[in-house]
PDB file of C-alpha atoms in Angstrom:
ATOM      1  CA  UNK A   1      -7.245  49.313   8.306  1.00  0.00           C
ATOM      2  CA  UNK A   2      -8.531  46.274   6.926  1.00  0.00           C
ATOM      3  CA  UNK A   3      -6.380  44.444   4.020  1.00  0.00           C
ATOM      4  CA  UNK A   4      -7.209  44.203   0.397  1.00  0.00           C
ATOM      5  CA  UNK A   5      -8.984  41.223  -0.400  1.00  0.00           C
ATOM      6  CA  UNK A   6      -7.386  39.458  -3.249  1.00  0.00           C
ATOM      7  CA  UNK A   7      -9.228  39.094  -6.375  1.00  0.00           C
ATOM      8  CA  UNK A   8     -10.527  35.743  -7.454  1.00  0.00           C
ATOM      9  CA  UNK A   9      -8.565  34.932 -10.264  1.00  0.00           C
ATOM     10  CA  UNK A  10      -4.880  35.487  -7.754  1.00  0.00           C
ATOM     11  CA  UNK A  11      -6.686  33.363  -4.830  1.00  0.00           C
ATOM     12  CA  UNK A  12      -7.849  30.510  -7.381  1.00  0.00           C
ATOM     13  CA  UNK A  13      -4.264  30.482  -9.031  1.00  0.00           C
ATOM     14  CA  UNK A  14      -2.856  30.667  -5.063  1.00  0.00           C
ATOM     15  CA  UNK A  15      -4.932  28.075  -4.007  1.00  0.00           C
ATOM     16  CA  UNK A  16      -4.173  25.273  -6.832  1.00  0.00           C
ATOM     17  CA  UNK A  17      -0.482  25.774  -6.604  1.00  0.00           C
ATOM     18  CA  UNK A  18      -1.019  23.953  -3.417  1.00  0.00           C
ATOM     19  CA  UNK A  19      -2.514  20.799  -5.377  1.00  0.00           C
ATOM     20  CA  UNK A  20       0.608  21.145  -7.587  1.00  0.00           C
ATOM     21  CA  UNK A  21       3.022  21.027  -4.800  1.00  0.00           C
ATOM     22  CA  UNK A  22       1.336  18.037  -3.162  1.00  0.00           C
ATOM     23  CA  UNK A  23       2.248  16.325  -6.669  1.00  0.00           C
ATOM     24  CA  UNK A  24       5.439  17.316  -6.911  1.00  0.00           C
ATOM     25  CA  UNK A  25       6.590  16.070  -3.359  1.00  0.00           C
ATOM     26  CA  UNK A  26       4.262  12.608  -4.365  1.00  0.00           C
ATOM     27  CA  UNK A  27       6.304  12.528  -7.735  1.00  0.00           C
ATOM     28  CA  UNK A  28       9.867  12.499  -5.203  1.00  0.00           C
ATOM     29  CA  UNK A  29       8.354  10.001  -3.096  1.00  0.00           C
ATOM     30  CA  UNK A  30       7.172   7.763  -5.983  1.00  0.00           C
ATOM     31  CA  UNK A  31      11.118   8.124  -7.152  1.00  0.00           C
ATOM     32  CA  UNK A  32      12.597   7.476  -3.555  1.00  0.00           C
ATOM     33  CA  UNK A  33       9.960   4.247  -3.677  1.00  0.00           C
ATOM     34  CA  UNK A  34      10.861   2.798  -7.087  1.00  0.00           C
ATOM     35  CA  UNK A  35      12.544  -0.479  -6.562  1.00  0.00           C
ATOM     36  CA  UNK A  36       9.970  -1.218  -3.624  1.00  0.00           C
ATOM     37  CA  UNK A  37       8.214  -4.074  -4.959  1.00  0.00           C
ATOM     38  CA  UNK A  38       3.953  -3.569  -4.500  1.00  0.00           C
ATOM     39  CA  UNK A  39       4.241   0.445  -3.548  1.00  0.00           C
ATOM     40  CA  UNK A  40       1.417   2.652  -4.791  1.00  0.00           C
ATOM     41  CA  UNK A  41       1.737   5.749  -6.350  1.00  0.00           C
ATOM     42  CA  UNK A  42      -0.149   8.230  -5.035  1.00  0.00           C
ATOM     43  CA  UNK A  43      -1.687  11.551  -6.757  1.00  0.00           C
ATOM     44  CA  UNK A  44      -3.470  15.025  -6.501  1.00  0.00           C
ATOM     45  CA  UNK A  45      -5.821  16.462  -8.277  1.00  0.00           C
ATOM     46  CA  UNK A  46      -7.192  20.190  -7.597  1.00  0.00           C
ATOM     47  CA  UNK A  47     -10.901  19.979  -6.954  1.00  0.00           C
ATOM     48  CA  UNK A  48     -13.166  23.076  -7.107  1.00  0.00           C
ATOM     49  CA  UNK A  49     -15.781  23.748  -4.044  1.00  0.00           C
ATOM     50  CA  UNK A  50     -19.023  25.482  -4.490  1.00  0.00           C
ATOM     51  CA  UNK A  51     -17.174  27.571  -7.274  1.00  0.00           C
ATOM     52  CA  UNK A  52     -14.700  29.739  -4.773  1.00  0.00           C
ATOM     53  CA  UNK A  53     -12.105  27.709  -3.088  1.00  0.00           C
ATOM     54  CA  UNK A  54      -9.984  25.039  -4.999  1.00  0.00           C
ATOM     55  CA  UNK A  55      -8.907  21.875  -2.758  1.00  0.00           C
ATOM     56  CA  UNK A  56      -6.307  19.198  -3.412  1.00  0.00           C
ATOM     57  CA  UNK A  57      -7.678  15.342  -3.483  1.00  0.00           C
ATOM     58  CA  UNK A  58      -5.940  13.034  -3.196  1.00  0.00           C
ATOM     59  CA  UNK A  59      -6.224   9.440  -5.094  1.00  0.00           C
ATOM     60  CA  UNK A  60      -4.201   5.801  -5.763  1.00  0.00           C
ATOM     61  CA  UNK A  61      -3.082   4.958  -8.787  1.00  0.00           C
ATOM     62  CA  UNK A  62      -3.856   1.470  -8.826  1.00  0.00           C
ATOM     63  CA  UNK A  63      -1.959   0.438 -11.879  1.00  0.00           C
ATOM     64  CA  UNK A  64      -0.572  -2.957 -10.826  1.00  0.00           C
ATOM     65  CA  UNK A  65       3.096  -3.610 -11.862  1.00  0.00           C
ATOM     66  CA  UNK A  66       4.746  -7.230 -13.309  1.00  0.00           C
ATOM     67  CA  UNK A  67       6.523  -9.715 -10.772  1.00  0.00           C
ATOM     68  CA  UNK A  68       9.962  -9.930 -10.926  1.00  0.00           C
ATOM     69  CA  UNK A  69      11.677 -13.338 -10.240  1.00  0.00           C
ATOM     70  CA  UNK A  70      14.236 -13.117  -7.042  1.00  0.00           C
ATOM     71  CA  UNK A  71      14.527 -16.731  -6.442  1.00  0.00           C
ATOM     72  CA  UNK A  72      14.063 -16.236  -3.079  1.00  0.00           C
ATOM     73  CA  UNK A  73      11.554 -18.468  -1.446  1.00  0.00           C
ATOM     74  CA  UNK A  74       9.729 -16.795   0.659  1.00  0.00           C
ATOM     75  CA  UNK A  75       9.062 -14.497  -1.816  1.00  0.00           C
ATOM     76  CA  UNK A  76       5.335 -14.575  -3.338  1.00  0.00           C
ATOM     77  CA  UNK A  77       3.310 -12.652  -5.593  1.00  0.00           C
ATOM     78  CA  UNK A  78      -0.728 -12.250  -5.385  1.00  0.00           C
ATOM     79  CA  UNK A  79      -2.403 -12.033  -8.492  1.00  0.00           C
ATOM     80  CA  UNK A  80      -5.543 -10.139  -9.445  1.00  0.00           C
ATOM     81  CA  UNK A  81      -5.831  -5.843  -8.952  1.00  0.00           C
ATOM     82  CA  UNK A  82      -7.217  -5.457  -5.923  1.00  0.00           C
ATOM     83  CA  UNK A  83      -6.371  -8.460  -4.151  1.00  0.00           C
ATOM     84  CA  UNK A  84      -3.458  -8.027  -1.010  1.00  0.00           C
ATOM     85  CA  UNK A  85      -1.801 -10.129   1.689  1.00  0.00           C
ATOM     86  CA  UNK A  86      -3.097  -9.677   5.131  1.00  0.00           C
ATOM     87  CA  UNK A  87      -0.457  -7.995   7.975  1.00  0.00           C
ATOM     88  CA  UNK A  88      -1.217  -8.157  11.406  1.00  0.00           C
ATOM     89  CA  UNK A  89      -4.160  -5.312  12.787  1.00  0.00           C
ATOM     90  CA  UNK A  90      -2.627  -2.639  14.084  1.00  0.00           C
ATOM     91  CA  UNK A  91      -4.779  -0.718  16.907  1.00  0.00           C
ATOM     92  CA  UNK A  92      -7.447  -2.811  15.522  1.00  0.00           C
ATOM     93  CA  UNK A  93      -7.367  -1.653  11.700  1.00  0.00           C
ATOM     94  CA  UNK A  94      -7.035  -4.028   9.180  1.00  0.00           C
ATOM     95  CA  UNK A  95      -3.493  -3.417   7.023  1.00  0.00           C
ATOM     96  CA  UNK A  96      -2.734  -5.429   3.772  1.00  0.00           C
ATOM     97  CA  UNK A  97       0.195  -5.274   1.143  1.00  0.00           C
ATOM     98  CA  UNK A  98       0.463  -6.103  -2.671  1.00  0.00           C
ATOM     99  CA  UNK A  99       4.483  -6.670  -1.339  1.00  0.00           C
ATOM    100  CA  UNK A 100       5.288 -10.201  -1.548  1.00  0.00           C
ATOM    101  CA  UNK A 101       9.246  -9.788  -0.346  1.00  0.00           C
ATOM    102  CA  UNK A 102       8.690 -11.972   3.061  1.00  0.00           C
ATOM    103  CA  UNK A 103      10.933 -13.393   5.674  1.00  0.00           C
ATOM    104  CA  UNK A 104      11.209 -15.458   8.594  1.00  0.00           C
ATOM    105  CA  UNK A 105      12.224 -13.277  11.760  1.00  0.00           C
ATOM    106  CA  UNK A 106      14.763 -15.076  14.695  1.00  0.00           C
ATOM    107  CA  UNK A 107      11.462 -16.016  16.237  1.00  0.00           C
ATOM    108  CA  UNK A 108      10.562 -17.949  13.298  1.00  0.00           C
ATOM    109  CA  UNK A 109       7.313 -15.364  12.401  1.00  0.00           C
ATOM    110  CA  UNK A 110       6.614 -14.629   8.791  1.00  0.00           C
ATOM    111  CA  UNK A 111       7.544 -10.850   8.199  1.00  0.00           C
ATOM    112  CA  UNK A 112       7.212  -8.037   5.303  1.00  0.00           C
ATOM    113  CA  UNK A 113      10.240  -6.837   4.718  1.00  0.00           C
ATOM    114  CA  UNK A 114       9.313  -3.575   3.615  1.00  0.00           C
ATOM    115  CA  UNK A 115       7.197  -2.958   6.977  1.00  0.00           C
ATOM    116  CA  UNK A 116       8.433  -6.251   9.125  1.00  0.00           C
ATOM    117  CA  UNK A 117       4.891  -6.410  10.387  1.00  0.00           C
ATOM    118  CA  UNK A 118       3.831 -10.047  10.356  1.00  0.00           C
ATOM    119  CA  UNK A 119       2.050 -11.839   7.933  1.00  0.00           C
ATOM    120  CA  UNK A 120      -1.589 -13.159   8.754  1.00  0.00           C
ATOM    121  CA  UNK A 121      -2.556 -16.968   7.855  1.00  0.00           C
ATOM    122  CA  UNK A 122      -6.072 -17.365   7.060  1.00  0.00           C
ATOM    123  CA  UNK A 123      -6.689 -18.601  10.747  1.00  0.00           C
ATOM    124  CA  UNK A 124      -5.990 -15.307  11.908  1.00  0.00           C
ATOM    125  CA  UNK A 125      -3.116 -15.993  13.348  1.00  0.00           C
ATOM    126  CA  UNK A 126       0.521 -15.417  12.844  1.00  0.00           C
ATOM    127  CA  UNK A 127       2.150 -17.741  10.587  1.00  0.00           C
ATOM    128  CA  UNK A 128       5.607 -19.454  12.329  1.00  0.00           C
ATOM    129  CA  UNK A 129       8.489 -21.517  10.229  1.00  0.00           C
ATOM    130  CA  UNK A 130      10.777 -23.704  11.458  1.00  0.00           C
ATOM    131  CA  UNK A 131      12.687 -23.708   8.014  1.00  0.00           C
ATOM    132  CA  UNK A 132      13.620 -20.403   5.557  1.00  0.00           C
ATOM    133  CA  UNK A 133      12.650 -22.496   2.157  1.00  0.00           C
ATOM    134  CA  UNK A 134       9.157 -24.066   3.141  1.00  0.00           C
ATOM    135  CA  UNK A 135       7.057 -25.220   0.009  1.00  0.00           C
ATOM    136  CA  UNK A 136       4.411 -22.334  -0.816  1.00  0.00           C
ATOM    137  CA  UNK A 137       1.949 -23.632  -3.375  1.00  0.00           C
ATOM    138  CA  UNK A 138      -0.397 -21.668  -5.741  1.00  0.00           C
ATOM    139  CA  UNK A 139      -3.045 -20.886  -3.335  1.00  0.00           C
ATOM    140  CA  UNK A 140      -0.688 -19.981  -0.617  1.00  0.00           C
ATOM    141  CA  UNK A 141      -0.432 -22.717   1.133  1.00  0.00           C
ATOM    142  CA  UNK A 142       2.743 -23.190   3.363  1.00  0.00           C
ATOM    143  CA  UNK A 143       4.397 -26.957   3.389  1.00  0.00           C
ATOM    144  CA  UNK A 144       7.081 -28.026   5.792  1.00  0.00           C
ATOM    145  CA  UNK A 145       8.361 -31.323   4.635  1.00  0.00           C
ATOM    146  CA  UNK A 146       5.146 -32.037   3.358  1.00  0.00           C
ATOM    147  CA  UNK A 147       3.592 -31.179   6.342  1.00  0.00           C
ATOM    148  CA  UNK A 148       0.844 -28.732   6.137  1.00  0.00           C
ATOM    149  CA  UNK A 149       1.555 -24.731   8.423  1.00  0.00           C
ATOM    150  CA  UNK A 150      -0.601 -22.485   7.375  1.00  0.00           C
ATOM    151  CA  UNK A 151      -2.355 -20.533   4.562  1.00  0.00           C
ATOM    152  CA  UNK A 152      -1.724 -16.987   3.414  1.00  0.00           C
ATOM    153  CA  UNK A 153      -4.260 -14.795   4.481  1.00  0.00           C
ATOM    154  CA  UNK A 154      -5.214 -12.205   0.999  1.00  0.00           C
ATOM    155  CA  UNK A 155      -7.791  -9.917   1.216  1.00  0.00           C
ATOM    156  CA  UNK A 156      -9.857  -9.013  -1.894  1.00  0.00           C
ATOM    157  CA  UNK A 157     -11.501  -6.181  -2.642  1.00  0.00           C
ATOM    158  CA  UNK A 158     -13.692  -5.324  -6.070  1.00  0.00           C
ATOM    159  CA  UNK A 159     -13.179  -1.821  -5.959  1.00  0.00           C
ATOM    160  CA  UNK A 160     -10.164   0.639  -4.522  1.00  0.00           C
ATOM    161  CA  UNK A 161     -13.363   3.146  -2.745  1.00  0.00           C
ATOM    162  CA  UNK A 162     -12.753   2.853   0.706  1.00  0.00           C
ATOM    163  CA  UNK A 163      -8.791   1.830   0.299  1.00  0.00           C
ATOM    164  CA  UNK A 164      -6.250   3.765   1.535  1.00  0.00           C
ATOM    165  CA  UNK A 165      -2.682   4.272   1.859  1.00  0.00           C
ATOM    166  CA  UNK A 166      -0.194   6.240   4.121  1.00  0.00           C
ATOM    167  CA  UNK A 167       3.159   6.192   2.029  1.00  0.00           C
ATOM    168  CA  UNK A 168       2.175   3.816  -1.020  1.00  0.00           C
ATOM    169  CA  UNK A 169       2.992   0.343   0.451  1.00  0.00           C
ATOM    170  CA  UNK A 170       0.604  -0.601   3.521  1.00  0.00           C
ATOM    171  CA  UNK A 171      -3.054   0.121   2.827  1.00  0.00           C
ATOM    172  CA  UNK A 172      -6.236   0.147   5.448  1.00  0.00           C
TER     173      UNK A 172
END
């Protein structure tokens, strides 16, 4: 015997609970994120196809929060909405950060610290210290004793279509 098929009105009301749930767990993970420095939230809205089935989308809030001063040197902060530091490709896809919380690894590679994946100079390359309190200037620019190292790589972008995120923090 086949089952009842639910009426329209339950299955739209089913179906954007599920939208509503997606929010509620992004909500926790915006909370569990807070104090991470650059992070994204991320949001859902229900979206209605062909006037029957109601799907959650997904989209950035790319509200972009002050700096805070940590007196930390390596620490840096990129100016501008959509513009991000550079992290090394992973599988071959381009990754960038708006988290400016850096640090120099035993090796003496420039690292995220919320990721640890190394920072790009402008060369392409990864950038390598000698020191932990090297000069960074304005434009990124990385002085050793007034010798020149490398350039922070930062990506800009003039709209967010096409940007996207796994957990708030790393984008592709």
């Amino acid at each position: 015997e086949p089952k009842e098929v639910m009426s329209r009105d339950l299955r739209m009301l089913k179906e954007g609970m599920s939208g509503q749930f997606y929010n509620f767990k992004a909500h926790f993970n915006a909370i569990a994120m807070i104090n991470v420095p650059g992070v994204k939230r991320y949001k859902f809205v229900n979206y209605m196809v062909n006037d029957e089935h109601i799907v959650p989308v997904q989209y950035i809030d790319w509200k972009k929060e002050r700096p805070t001063l940590s007196e930390r040197p390596l620490d840096v902060y990129v100016s501008g909405k959509l513009n991000f530091f550079c992290l090394e490709p992973q599988d071959n896809i381009p990754l960038y950060t708006f988290d400016g919380r850096f640090y120099r690894d035993s090796e003496g590679v420039l690292r995220s610290v919320g990721n640890y994946l190394p920072i790009m100079s402008v060369d392409d390359e990864k950038i390598v210290l000698s020191i932990n309190n090297p000069d960074i200037d304005a434009m990124g620019r990385i002085y050793e004793d007034d010798v020149f190292i490398a350039q922070i790589k930062i990506k800009s972008f003039k709209s967010p279509h096409g940007i996207w995120t796994v957990e708030g923090s790393v984008f592709y």
